[in-house]
Tab-separated table of C-alpha atoms in Angstrom:
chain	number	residue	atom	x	y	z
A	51	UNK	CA	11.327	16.222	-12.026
A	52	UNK	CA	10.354	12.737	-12.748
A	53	UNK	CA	6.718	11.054	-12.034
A	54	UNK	CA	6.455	8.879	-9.310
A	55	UNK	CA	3.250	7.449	-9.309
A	56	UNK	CA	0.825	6.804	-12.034
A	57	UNK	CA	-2.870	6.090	-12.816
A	58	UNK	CA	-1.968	2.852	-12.852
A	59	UNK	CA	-0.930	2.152	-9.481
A	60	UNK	CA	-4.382	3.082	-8.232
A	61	UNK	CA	-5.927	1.334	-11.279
A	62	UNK	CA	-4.264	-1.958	-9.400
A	63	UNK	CA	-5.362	-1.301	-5.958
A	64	UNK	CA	-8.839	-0.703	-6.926
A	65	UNK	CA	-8.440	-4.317	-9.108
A	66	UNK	CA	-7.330	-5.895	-5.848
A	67	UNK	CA	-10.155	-4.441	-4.003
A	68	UNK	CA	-12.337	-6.698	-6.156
A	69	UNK	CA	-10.094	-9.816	-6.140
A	70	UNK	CA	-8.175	-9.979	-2.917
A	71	UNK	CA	-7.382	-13.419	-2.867
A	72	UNK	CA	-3.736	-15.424	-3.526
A	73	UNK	CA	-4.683	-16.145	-7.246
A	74	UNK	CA	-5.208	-13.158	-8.476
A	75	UNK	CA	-2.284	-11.693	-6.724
A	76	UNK	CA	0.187	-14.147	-7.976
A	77	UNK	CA	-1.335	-13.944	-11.482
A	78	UNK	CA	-0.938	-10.055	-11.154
A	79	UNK	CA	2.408	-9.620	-9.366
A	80	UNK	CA	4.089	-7.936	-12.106
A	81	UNK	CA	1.440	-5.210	-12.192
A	82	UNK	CA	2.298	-4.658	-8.555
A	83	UNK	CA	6.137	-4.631	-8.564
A	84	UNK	CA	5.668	-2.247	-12.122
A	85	UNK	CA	3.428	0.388	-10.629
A	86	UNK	CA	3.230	0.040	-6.875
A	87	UNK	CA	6.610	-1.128	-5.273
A	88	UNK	CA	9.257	0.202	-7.244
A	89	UNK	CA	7.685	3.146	-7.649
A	90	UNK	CA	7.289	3.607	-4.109
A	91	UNK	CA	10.682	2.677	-3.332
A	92	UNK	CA	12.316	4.972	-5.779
A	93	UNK	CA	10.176	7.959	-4.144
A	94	UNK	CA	12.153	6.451	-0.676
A	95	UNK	CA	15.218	6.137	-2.191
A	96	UNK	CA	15.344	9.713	-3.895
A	97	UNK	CA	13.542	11.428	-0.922
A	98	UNK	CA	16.534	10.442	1.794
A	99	UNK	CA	18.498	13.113	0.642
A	100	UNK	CA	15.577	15.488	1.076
A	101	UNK	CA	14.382	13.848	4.766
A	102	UNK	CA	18.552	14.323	5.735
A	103	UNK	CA	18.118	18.187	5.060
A	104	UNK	CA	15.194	18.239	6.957
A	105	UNK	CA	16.232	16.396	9.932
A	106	UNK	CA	19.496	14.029	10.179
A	107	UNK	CA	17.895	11.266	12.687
A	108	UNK	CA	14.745	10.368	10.408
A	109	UNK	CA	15.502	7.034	7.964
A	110	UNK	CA	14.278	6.802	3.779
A	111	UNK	CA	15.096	3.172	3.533
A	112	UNK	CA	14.352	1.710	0.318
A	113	UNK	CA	14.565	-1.771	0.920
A	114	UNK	CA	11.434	-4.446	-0.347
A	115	UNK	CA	11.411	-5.535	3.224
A	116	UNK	CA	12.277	-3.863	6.335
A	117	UNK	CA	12.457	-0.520	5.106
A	118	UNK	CA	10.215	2.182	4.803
A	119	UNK	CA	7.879	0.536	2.304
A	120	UNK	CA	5.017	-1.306	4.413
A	121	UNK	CA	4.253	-5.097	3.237
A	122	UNK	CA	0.856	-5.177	1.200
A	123	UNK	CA	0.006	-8.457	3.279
A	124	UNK	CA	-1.769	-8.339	5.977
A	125	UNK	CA	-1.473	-9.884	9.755
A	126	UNK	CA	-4.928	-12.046	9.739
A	127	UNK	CA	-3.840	-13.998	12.605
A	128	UNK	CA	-6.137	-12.572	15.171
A	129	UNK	CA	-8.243	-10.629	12.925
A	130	UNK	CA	-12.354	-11.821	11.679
A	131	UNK	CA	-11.298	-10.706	8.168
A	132	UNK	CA	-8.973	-12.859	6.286
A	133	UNK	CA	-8.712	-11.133	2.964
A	134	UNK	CA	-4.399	-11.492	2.365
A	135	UNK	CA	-3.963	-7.909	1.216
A	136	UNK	CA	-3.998	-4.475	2.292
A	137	UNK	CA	-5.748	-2.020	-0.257
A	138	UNK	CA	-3.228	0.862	0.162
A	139	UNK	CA	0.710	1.556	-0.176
A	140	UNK	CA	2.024	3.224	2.686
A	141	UNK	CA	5.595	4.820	3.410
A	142	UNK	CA	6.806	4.862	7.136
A	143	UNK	CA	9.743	7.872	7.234
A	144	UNK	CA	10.891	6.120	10.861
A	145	UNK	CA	13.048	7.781	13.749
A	146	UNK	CA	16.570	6.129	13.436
A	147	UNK	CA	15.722	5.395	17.474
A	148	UNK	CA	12.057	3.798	16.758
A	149	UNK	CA	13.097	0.280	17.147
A	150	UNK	CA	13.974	0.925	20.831
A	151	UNK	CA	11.814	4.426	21.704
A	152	UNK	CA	8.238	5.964	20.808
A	153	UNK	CA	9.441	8.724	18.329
A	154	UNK	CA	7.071	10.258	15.833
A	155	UNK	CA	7.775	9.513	12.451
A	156	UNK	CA	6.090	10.868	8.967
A	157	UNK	CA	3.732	8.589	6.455
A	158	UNK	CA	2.466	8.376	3.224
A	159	UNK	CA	-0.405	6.819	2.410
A	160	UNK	CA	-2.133	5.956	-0.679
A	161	UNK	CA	-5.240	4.447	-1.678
A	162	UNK	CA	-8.057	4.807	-4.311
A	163	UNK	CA	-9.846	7.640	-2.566
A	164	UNK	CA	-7.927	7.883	0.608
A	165	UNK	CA	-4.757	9.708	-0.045
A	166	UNK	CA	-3.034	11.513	2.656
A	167	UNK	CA	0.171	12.027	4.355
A	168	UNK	CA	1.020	12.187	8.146
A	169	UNK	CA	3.469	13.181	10.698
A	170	UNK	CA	3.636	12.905	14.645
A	171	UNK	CA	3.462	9.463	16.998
A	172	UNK	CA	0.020	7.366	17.261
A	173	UNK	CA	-1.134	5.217	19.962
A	174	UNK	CA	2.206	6.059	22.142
A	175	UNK	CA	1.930	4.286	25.695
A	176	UNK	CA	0.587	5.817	28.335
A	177	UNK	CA	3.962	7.094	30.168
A	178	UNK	CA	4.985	8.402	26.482
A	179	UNK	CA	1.790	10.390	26.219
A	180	UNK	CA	1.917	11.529	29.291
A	181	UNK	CA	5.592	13.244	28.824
A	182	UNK	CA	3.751	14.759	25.803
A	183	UNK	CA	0.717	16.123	27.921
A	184	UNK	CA	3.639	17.532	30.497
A	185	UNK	CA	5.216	19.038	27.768
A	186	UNK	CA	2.222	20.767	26.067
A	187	UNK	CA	1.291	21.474	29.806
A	188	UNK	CA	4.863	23.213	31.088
A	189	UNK	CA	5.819	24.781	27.480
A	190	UNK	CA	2.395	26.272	26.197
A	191	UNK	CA	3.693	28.988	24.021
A	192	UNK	CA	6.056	26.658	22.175
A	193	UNK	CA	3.002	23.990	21.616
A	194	UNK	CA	0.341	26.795	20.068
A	195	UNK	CA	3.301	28.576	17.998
A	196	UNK	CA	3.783	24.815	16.933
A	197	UNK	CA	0.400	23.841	15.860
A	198	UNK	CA	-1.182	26.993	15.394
A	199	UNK	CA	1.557	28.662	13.573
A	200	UNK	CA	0.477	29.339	9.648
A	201	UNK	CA	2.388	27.091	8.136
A	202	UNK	CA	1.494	24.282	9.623
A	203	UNK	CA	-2.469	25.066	10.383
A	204	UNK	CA	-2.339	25.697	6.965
A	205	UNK	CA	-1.241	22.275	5.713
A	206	UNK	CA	-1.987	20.315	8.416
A	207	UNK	CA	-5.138	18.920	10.546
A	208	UNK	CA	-5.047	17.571	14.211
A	209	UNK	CA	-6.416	13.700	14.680
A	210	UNK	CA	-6.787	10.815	16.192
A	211	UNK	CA	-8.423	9.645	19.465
A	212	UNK	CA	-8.772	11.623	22.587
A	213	UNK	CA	-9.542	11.077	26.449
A	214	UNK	CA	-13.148	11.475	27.021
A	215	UNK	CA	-12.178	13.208	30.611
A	216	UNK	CA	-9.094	15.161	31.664
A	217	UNK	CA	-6.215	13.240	31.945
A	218	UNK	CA	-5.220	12.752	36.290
A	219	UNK	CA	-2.660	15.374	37.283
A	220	UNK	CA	-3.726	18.354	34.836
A	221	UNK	CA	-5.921	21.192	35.283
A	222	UNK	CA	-8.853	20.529	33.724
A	223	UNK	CA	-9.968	24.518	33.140
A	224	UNK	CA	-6.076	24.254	31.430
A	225	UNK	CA	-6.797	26.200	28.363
A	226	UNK	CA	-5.122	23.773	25.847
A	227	UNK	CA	-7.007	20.866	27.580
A	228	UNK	CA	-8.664	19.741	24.726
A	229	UNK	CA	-4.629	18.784	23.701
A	230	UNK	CA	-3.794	17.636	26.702
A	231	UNK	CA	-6.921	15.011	26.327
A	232	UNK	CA	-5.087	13.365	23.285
A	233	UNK	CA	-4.030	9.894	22.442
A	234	UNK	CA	-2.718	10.638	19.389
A	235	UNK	CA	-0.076	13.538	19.021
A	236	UNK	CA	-0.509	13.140	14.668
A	237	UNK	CA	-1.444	15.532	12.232
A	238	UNK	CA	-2.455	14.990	8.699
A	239	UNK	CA	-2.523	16.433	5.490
A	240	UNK	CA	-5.629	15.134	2.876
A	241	UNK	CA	-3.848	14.478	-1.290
A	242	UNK	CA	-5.763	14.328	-4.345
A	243	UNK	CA	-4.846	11.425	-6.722
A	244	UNK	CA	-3.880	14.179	-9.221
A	245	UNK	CA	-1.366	15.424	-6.168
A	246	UNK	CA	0.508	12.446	-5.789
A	247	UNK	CA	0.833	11.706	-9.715
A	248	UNK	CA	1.427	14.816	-10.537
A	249	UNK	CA	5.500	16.022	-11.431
A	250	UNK	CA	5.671	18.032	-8.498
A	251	UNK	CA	4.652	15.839	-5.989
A	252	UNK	CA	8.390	15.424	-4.599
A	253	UNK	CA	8.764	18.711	-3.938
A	254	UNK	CA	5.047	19.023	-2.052
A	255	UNK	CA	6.105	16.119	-0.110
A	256	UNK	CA	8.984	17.910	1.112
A	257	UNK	CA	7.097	20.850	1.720
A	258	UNK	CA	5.148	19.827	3.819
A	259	UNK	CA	7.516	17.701	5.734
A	260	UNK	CA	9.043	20.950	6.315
A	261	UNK	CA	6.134	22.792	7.694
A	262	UNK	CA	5.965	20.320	10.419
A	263	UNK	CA	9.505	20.757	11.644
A	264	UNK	CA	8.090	22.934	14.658
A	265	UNK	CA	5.310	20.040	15.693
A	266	UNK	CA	7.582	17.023	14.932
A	267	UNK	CA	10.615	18.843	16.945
A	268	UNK	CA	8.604	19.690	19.828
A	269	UNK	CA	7.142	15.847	20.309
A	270	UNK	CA	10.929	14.468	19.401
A	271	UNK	CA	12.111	16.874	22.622
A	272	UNK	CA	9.103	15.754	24.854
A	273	UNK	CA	9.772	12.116	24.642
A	274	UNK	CA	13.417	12.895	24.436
A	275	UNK	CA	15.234	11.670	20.757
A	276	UNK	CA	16.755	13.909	18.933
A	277	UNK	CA	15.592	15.950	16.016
């Protein structure tokens, strides 16, 4: 099983943390295609095969732009802080409907200290959520088994933001309100740096892409894509 990612990708970002600016970049590019990108986009690439088993409508797209592989530059148009780079490396496995529907996806994320991966939708709009909340709301049994099933409470935490009052049209003595108050339908999944360079780290990946199947096909059914 070969190694992804190394020492030395997070060696880099932590570099960038200190120099975030165009120069240093530029003078340092070949560090980041070496040990960031192409790394990362060989994970995408040999994962597809793996994300097909799991679920035939979710995309591994290997591409430098476009794909699953987030830019490292950031949007600073409207934003106070205009440091060019992001200090992470982040995977988006995307719904092949995402471009024209709010379908959860899974994520990868890593960063010097702050490695995790994700599944589930974030920020949906409001009538998205709300299908969600009707869901969770008119299929209770199938949401608990779903998130409080072992192998996903196991791997997985609940996050994200929540309503600070019941949301208009549910019960609010609703036993799962506390679910039905959410924002964010995403779960996540903390990784050591010694996870994600270790051999294995494919296979865990996959793993625990597959003990989200119940949560991730019970949000694709409630806002209606396919899983």
């Amino acid at each position: 099983m070969p190694r992804y990612f190394t020492t030395e990708l997070f060696r880099f970002l932590r570099d960038l943390e200190a120099h975030n600016d165009r120069e240093w970049f530029a003078d340092n590019r070949a560090r980041y295609v070496d040990h960031v990108q192409e790394p990362a986009l060989e994970f995408i690439a040999d994962f597809g095969p793996r994300l097909r088993q799991i679920s035939p409508h979710f995309r591994a797209d290997a591409k430098v732009q476009g794909g699953s592989l987030f830019r490292i530059h950031r949007d600073t148009r409207f934003s106070s802080d205009k440091t060019p780079y992001k200090l992470n490396t982040g995977m988006h496995f995307r719904h092949e409907r995402a471009r024209d529907a709010h379908a959860p996806g899974y994520y990868l994320h890593l960063q010097p200290g702050e490695c995790f991966m994700g599944v589930g939708l974030w920020h949906p709009e409001s009538k998205v959520a709300y299908r969600i909340r009707e869901s969770i709301a008119d299929n209770p049994g199938v949401w608990t088994g779903a998130v409080r099933g072992p192998a996903f409470s196991n791997t997985f935490s609940l996050g994200g933001d929540s309503l600070a009052r019941p949301p208009k049209g549910f019960d609010p003595d609703d036993p799962l309100i506390e679910d039905l108050k959410r924002k964010d339908f995403i779960a996540s999944r903390r990784l050591t740096q010694a996870q994600v360079t270790g051999q294995s780290f494919m296979d865990d990946f996959e793993s625990d892409c597959i003990a989200a199947t119940p949560f991730m096909s019970f949000l694709c059914e409630a806002v209606e894509v396919e899983f």
